[in-house]
Short mmCIF file of C-alpha atoms in Angstrom, two decimals:
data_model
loop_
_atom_site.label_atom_id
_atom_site.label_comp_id
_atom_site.label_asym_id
_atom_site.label_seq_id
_atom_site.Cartn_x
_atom_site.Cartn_y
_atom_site.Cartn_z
CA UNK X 20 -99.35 -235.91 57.20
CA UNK X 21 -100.93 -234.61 54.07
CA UNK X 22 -99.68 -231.05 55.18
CA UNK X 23 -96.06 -231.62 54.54
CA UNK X 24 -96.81 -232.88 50.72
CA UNK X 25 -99.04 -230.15 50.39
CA UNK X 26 -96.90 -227.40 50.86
CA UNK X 27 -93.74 -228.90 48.71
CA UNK X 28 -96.35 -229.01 45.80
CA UNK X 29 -97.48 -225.09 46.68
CA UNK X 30 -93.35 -224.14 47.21
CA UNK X 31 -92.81 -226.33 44.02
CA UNK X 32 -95.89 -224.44 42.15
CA UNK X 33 -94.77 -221.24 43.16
CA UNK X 34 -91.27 -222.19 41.91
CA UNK X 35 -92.71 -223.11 38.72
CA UNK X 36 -94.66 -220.05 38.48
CA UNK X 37 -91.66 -217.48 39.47
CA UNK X 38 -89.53 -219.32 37.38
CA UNK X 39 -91.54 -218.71 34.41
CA UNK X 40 -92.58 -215.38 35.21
CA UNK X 41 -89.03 -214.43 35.18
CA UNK X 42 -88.21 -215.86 32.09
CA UNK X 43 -91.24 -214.50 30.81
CA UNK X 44 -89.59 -211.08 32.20
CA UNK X 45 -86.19 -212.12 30.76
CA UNK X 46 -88.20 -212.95 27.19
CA UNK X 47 -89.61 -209.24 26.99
CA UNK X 48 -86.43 -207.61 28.28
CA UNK X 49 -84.90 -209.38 25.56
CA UNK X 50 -87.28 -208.14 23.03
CA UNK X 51 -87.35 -204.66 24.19
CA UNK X 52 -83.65 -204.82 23.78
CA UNK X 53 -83.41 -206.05 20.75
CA UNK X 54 -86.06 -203.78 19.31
CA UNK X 55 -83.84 -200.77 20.95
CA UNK X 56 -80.92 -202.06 19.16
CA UNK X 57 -82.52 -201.73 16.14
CA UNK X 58 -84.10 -198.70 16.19
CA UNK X 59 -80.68 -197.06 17.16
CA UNK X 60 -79.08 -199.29 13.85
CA UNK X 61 -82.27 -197.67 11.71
CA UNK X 62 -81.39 -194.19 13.23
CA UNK X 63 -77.50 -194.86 12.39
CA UNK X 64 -78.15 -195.71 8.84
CA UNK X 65 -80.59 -193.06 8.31
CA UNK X 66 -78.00 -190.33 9.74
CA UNK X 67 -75.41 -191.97 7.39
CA UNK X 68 -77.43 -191.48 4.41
CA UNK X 69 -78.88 -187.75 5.62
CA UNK X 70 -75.27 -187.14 6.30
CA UNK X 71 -74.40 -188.63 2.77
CA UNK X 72 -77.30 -186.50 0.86
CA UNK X 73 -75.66 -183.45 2.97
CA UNK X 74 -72.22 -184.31 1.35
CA UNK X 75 -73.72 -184.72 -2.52
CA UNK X 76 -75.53 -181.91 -1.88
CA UNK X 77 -72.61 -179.65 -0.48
CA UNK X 78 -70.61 -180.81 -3.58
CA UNK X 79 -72.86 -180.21 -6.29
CA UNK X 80 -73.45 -176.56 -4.50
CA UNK X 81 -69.23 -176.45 -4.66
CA UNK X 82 -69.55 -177.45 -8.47
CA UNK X 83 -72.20 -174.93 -9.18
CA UNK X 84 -70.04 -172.07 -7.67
CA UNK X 85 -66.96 -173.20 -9.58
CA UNK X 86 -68.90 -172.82 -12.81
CA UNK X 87 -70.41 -169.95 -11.56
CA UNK X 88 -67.14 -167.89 -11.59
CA UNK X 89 -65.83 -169.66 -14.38
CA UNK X 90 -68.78 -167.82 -16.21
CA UNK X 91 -68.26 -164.94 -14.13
CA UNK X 92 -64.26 -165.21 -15.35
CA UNK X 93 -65.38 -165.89 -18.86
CA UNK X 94 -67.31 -163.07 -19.14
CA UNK X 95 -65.06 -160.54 -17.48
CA UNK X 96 -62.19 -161.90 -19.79
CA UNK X 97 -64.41 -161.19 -22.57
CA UNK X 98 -65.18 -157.62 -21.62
CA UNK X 99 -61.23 -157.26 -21.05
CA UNK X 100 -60.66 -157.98 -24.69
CA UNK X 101 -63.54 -156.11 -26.13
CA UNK X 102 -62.19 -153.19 -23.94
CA UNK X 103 -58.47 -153.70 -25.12
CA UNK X 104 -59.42 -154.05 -28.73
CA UNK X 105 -61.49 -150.58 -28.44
CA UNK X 106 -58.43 -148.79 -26.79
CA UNK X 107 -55.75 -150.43 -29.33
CA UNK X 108 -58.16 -148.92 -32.28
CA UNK X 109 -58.28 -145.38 -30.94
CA UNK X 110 -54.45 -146.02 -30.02
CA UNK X 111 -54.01 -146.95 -33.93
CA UNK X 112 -56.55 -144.08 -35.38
CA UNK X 113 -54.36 -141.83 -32.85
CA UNK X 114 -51.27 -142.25 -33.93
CA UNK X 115 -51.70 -142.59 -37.91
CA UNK X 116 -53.76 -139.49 -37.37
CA UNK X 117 -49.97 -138.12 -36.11
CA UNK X 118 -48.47 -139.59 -38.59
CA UNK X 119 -50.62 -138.35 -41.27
CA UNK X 120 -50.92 -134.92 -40.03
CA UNK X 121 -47.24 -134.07 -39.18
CA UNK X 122 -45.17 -136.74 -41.67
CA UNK X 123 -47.56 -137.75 -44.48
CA UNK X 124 -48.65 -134.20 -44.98
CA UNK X 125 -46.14 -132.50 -44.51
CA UNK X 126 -45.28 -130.30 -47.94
CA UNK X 127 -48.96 -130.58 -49.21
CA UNK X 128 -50.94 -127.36 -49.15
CA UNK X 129 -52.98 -126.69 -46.30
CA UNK X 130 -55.93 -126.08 -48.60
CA UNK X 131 -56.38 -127.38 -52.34
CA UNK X 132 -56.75 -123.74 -53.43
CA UNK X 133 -53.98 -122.43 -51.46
CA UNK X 134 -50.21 -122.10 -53.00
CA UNK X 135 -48.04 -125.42 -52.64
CA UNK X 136 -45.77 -125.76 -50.14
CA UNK X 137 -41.78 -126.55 -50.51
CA UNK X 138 -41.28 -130.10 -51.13
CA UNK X 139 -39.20 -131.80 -48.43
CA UNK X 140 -38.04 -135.15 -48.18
CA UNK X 141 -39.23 -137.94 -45.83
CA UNK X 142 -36.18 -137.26 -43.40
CA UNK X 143 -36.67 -133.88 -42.93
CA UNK X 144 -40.47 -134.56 -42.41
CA UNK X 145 -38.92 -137.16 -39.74
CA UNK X 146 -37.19 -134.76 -38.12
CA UNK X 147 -39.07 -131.91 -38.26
CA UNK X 148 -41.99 -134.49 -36.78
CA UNK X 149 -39.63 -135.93 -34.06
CA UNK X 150 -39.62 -132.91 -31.42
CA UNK X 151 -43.76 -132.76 -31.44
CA UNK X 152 -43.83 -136.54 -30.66
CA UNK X 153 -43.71 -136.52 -26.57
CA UNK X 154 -46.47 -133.48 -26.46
CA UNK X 155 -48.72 -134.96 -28.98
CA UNK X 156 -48.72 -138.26 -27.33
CA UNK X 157 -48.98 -137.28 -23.51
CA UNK X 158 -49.87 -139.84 -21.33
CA UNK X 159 -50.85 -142.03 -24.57
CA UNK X 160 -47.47 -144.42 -24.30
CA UNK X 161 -48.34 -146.42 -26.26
CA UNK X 162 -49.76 -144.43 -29.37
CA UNK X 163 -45.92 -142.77 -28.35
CA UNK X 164 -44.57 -145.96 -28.62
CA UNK X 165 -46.48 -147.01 -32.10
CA UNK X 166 -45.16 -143.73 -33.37
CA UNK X 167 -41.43 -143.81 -32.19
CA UNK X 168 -41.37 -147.79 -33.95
CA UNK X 169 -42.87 -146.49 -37.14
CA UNK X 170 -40.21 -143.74 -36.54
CA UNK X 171 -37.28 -145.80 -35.94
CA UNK X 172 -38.18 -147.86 -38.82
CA UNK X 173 -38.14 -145.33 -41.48
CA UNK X 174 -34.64 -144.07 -40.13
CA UNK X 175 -33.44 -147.67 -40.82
CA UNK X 176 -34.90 -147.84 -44.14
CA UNK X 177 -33.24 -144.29 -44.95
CA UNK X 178 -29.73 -145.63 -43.87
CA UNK X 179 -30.10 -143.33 -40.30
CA UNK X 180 -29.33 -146.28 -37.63
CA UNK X 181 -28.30 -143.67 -35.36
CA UNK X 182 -31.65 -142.05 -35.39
CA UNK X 183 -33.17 -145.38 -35.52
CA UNK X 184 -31.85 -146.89 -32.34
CA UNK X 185 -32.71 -143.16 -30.50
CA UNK X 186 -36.88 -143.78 -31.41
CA UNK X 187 -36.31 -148.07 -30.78
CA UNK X 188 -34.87 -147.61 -27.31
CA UNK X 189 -38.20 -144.82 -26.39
CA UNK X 190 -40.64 -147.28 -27.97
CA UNK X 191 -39.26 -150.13 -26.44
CA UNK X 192 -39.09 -148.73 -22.82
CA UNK X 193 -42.70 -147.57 -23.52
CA UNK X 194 -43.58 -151.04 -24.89
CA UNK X 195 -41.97 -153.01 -21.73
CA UNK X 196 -43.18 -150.05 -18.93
CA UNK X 197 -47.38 -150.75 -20.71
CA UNK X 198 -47.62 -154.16 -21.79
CA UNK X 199 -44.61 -156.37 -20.33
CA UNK X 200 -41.35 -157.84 -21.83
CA UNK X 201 -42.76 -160.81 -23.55
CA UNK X 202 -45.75 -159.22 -25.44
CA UNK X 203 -45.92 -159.60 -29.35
CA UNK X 204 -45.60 -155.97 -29.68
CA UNK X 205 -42.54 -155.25 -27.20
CA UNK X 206 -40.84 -158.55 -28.89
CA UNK X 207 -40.81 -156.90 -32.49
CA UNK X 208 -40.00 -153.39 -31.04
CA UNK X 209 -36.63 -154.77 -29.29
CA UNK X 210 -36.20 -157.04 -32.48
CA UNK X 211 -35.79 -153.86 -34.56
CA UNK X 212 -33.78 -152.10 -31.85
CA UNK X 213 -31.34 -155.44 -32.36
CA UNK X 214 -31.28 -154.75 -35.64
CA UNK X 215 -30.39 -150.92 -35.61
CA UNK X 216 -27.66 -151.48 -32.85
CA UNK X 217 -26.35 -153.73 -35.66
CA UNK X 218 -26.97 -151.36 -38.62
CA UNK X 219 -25.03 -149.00 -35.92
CA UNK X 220 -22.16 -150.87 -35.81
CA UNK X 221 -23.07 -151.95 -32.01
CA UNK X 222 -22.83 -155.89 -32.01
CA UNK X 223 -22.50 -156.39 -28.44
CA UNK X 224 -25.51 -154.37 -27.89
CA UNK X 225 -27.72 -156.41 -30.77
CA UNK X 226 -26.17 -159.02 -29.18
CA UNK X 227 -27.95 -158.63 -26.14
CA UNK X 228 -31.34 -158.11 -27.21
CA UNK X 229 -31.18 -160.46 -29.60
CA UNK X 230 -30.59 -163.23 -26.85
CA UNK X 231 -33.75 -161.76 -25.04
#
């Protein structure tokens, strides 16, 4: 009789004992879940800020290369004008050295002891000048094209528009061909050409270039 009792309080003990054995199990797997959870979460966040310091990083390398060439750009600009201003002097000292030699001069003695030459008048210097022009300035346009202007602009001034427009239109193409249509220089060249087509008695031709 005791038997039966005995054996419901073992099945009932080992009941008990499963029962919390498997929560015990259910407890831990719990645990070991949560603390997988938030490792993954701490690995997330720590890849979202390495991935963020990557980013920063990358940009501030961008920003340094940007002002990198900017430099760079700076610099080469700044040897572009320092080489520009060099070749427009020797241009200049070029073509007032033609200027002096075959206009300025011309009449004076060759030497201070020698006898004087004939005097001649600035037009005939002009012209005499004119022919040597395109051999003295080869492959120097634009000391050809300061010359022709300082040409065409003494014709004007000695009532020659004729002669004036021939030099203008040459120092102009010059002008246009070596530094562009809408450079300083090429805009006061065709300005004078405007103004000899005028002097001329070409309007529609002044016209033209004086609308440009």
């Amino acid at each position: 009789m005791l038997q039966k009792p005995l054996s419901r309080v073992v099945v009932f003990a080992a009941l008990v004992i499963g029962g919390a054995a498997a929560a015990g199990v259910a407890v831990w797997a719990n645990r070991e879940r949560l603390a997988a959870e938030t490792t993954a979460q701490q690995e997330t966040t720590k890849r979202a800020q390495a991935e963020q310091q990557l980013a920063s990083l990358k940009h501030e390398l961008a920003q340094m290369r940007e002002e990198h060439a900017a430099d760079e750009g700076r610099l080469e600009q700044g040897a572009k004008r320092e080489q520009q201003a060099h070749q427009s002097a020797e241009e200049l000292r070029r073509a007032l050295e033609f200027l002096e030699q075959k206009v300025l001069s011309a009449g004076t003695p060759a030497e201070w002891t020698g006898p004087p030459r004939s005097k001649i008048t600035l037009r005939e210097a002009l012209d005499a000048a004119e022919p040597e022009i395109a051999h003295q300035c080869a492959d120097q346009p634009l000391v050809e094209a300061f010359v022709r202007s300082t040409f065409g602009r003494a014709y004007l001034d000695l009532r020659e528009p004729a002669k004036a427009v021939e030099q203008l239109r040459k120092a102009l193409a010059l002008r246009e061909k070596a530094l562009g249509p809408h450079d300083p220089a090429t805009v006061a060249c065709r300005n004078d050409l405007a103004r000899a087509y005028r002097l001329a008695d070409r309007p529609s031709e002044a016209a033209s270039l004086f609308d440009q």
